[in-house]
mmCIF file of C-alpha atoms in Angstrom:
data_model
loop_
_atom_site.group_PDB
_atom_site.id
_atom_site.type_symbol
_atom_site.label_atom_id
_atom_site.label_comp_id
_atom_site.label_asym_id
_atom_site.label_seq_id
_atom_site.Cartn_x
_atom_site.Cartn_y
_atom_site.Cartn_z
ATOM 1 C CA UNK A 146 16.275 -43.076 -11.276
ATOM 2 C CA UNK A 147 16.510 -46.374 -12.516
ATOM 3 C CA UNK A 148 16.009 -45.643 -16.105
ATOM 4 C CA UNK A 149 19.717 -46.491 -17.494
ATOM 5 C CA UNK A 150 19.955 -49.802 -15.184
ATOM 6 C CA UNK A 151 16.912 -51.064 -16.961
ATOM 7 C CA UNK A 152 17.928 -50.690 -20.740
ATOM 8 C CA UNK A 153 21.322 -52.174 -19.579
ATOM 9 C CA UNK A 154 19.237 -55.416 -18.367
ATOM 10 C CA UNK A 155 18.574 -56.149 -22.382
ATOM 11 C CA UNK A 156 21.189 -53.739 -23.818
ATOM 12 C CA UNK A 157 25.011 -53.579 -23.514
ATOM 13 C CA UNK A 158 26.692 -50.963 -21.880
ATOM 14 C CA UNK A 159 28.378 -48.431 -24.230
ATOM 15 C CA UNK A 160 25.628 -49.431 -26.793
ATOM 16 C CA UNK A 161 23.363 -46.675 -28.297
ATOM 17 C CA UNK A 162 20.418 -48.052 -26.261
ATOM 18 C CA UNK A 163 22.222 -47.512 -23.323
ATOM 19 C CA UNK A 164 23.450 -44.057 -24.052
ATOM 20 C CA UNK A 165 19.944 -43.256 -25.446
ATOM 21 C CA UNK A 166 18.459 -44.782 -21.854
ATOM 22 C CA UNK A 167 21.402 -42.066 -19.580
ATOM 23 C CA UNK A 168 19.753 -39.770 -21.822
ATOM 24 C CA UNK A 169 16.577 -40.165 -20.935
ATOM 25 C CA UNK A 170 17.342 -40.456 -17.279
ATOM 26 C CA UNK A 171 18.739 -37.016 -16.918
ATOM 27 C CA UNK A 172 16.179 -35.568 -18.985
ATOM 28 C CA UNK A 173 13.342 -37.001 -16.548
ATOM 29 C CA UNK A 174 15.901 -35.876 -13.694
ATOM 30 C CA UNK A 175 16.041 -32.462 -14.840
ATOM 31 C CA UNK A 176 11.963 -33.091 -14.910
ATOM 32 C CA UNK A 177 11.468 -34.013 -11.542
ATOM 33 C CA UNK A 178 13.587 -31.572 -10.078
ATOM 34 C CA UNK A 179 11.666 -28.554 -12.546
ATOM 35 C CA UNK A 180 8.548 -29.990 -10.856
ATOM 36 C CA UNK A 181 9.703 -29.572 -7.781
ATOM 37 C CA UNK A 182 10.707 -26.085 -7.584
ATOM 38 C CA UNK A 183 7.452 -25.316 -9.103
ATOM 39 C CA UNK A 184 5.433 -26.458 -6.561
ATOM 40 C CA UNK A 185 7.537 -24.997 -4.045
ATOM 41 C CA UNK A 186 7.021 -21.715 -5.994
ATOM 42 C CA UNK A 187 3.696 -22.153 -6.020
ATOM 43 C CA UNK A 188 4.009 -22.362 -1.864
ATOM 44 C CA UNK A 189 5.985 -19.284 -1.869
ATOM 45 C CA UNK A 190 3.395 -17.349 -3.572
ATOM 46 C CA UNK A 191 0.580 -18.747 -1.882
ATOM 47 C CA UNK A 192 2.193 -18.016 1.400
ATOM 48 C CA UNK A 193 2.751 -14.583 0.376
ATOM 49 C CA UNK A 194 -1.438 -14.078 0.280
ATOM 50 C CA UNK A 195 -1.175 -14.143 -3.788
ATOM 51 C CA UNK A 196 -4.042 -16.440 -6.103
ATOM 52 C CA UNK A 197 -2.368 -18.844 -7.060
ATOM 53 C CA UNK A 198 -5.571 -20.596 -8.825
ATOM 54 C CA UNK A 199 -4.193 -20.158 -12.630
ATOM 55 C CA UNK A 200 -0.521 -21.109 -11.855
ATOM 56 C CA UNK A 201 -2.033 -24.340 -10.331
ATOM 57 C CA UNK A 202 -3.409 -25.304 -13.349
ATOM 58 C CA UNK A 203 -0.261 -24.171 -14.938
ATOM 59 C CA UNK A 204 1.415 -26.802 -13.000
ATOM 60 C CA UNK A 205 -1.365 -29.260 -13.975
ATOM 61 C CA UNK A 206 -0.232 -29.024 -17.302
ATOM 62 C CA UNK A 207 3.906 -29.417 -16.566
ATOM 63 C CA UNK A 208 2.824 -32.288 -14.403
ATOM 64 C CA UNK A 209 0.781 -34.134 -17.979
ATOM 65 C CA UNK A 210 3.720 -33.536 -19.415
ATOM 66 C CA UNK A 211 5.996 -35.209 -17.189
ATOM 67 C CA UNK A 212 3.725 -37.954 -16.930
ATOM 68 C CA UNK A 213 4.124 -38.475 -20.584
ATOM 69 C CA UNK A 214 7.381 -39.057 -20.559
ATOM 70 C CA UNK A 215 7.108 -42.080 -18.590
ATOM 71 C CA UNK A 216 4.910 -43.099 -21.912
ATOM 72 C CA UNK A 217 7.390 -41.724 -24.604
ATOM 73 C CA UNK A 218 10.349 -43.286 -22.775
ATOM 74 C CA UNK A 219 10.154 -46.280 -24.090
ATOM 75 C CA UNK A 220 9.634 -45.652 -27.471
ATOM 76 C CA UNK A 221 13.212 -44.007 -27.471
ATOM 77 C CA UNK A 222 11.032 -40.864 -29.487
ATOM 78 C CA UNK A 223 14.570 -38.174 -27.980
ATOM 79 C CA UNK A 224 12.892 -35.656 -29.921
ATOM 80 C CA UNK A 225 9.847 -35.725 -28.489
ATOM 81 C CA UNK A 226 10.819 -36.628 -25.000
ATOM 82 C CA UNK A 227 12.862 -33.400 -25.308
ATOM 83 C CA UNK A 228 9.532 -31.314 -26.118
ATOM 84 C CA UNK A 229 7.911 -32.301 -23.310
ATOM 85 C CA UNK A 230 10.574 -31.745 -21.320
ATOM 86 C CA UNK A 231 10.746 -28.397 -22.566
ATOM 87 C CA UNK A 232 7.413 -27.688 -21.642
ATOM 88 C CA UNK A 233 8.179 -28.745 -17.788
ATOM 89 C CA UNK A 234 10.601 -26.389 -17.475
ATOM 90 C CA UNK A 235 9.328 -23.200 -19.203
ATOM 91 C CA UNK A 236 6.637 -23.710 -16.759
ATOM 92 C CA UNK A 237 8.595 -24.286 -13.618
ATOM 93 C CA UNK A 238 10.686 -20.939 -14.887
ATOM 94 C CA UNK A 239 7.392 -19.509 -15.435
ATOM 95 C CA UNK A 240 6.344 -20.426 -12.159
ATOM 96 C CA UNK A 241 9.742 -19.242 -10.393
ATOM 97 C CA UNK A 242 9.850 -15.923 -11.824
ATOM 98 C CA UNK A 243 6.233 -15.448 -10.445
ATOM 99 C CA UNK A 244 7.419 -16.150 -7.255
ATOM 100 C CA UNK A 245 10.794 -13.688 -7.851
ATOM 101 C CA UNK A 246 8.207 -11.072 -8.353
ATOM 102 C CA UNK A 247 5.904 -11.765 -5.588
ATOM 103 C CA UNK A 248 8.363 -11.765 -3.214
ATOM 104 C CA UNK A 249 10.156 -8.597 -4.598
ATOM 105 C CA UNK A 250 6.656 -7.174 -4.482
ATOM 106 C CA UNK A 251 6.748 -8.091 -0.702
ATOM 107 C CA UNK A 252 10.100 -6.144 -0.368
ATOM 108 C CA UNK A 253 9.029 -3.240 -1.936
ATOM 109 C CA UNK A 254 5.830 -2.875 0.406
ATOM 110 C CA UNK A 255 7.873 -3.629 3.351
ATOM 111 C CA UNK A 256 10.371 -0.531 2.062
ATOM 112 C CA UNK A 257 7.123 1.804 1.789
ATOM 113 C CA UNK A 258 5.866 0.757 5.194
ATOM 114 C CA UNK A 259 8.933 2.262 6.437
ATOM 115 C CA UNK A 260 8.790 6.196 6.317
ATOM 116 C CA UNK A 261 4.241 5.513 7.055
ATOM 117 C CA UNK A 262 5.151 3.757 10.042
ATOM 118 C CA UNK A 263 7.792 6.792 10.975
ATOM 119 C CA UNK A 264 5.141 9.171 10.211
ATOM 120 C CA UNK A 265 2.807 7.413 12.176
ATOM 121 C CA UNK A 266 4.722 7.629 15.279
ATOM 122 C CA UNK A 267 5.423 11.027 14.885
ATOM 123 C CA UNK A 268 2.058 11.720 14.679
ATOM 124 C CA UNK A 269 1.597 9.933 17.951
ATOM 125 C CA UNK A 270 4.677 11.825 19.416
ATOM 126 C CA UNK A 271 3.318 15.592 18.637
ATOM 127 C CA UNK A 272 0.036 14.509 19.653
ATOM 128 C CA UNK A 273 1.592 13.661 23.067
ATOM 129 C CA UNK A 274 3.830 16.454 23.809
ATOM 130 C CA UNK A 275 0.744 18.591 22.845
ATOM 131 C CA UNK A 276 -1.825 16.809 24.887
ATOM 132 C CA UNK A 277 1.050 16.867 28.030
ATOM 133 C CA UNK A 278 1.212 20.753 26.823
ATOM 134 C CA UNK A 279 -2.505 21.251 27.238
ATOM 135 C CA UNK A 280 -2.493 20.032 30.631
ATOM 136 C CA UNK A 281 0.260 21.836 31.905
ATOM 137 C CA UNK A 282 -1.472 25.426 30.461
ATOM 138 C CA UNK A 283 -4.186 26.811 32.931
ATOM 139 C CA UNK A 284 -7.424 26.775 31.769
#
């Protein structure tokens, strides 16, 4: 977060390496906070009993790309700082949209537990008015 302050310690503000450096801040911003929901997408899905083995390493790969763009940074590369940053975020969106599904997945099971659950106790219920039937009869 203290990208822009820095260039500004060699670089005027309202210079291009100043803009370039605001630039760069809110592009590893925008990073940090992709990597964040990712991981706690990852949590959702793991909570919800899914593998979550391949989007680990899915995240392993977002996070090497984050980490170089603490390298490119200084080289002012925009172009390819902006790859990389494109790569965090397809996988964090990746990574959300697995966990979208997952827990609509969860919904949808919860929805068909519904009418087994009412057939379940109605089982139960026949089962006991017969059984209180049977004893009443004589033998």
């Amino acid at each position: 977060d203290q990208i822009a302050a820095g260039c500004l310690e060699c670089h005027e503000q309202g210079g291009r390496a100043s803009l370039v450096g605001t630039e760069i801040q809110e592009r590893v911003e925008r990073a940090t906070l992709e990597i964040a929901e990712a991981e706690d997408a990852i949590r959702e899905i793991a909570r919800a009993g899914r593998p979550v083995g391949d989007l680990r390493f899915r995240l392993l790969n977002a996070r090497t790309s984050y980490r170089m763009m603490s390298e490119i940074q200084h080289s002012l590369d925009l172009e390819r700082l902006e790859d990389l940053a494109l790569r965090v975020t397809t996988v964090s969106r990746d990574l959300r949209g697995a966990a979208e599904a997952s827990a609509e997945a969860r919904w949808e099971h919860r929805l068909f537990l519904i009418p087994v659950w009412f057939l379940i106790l109605s089982a139960v219920a026949f089962a006991s008015f017969r059984l209180r039937e049977l004893r009443r009869e004589p033998e």
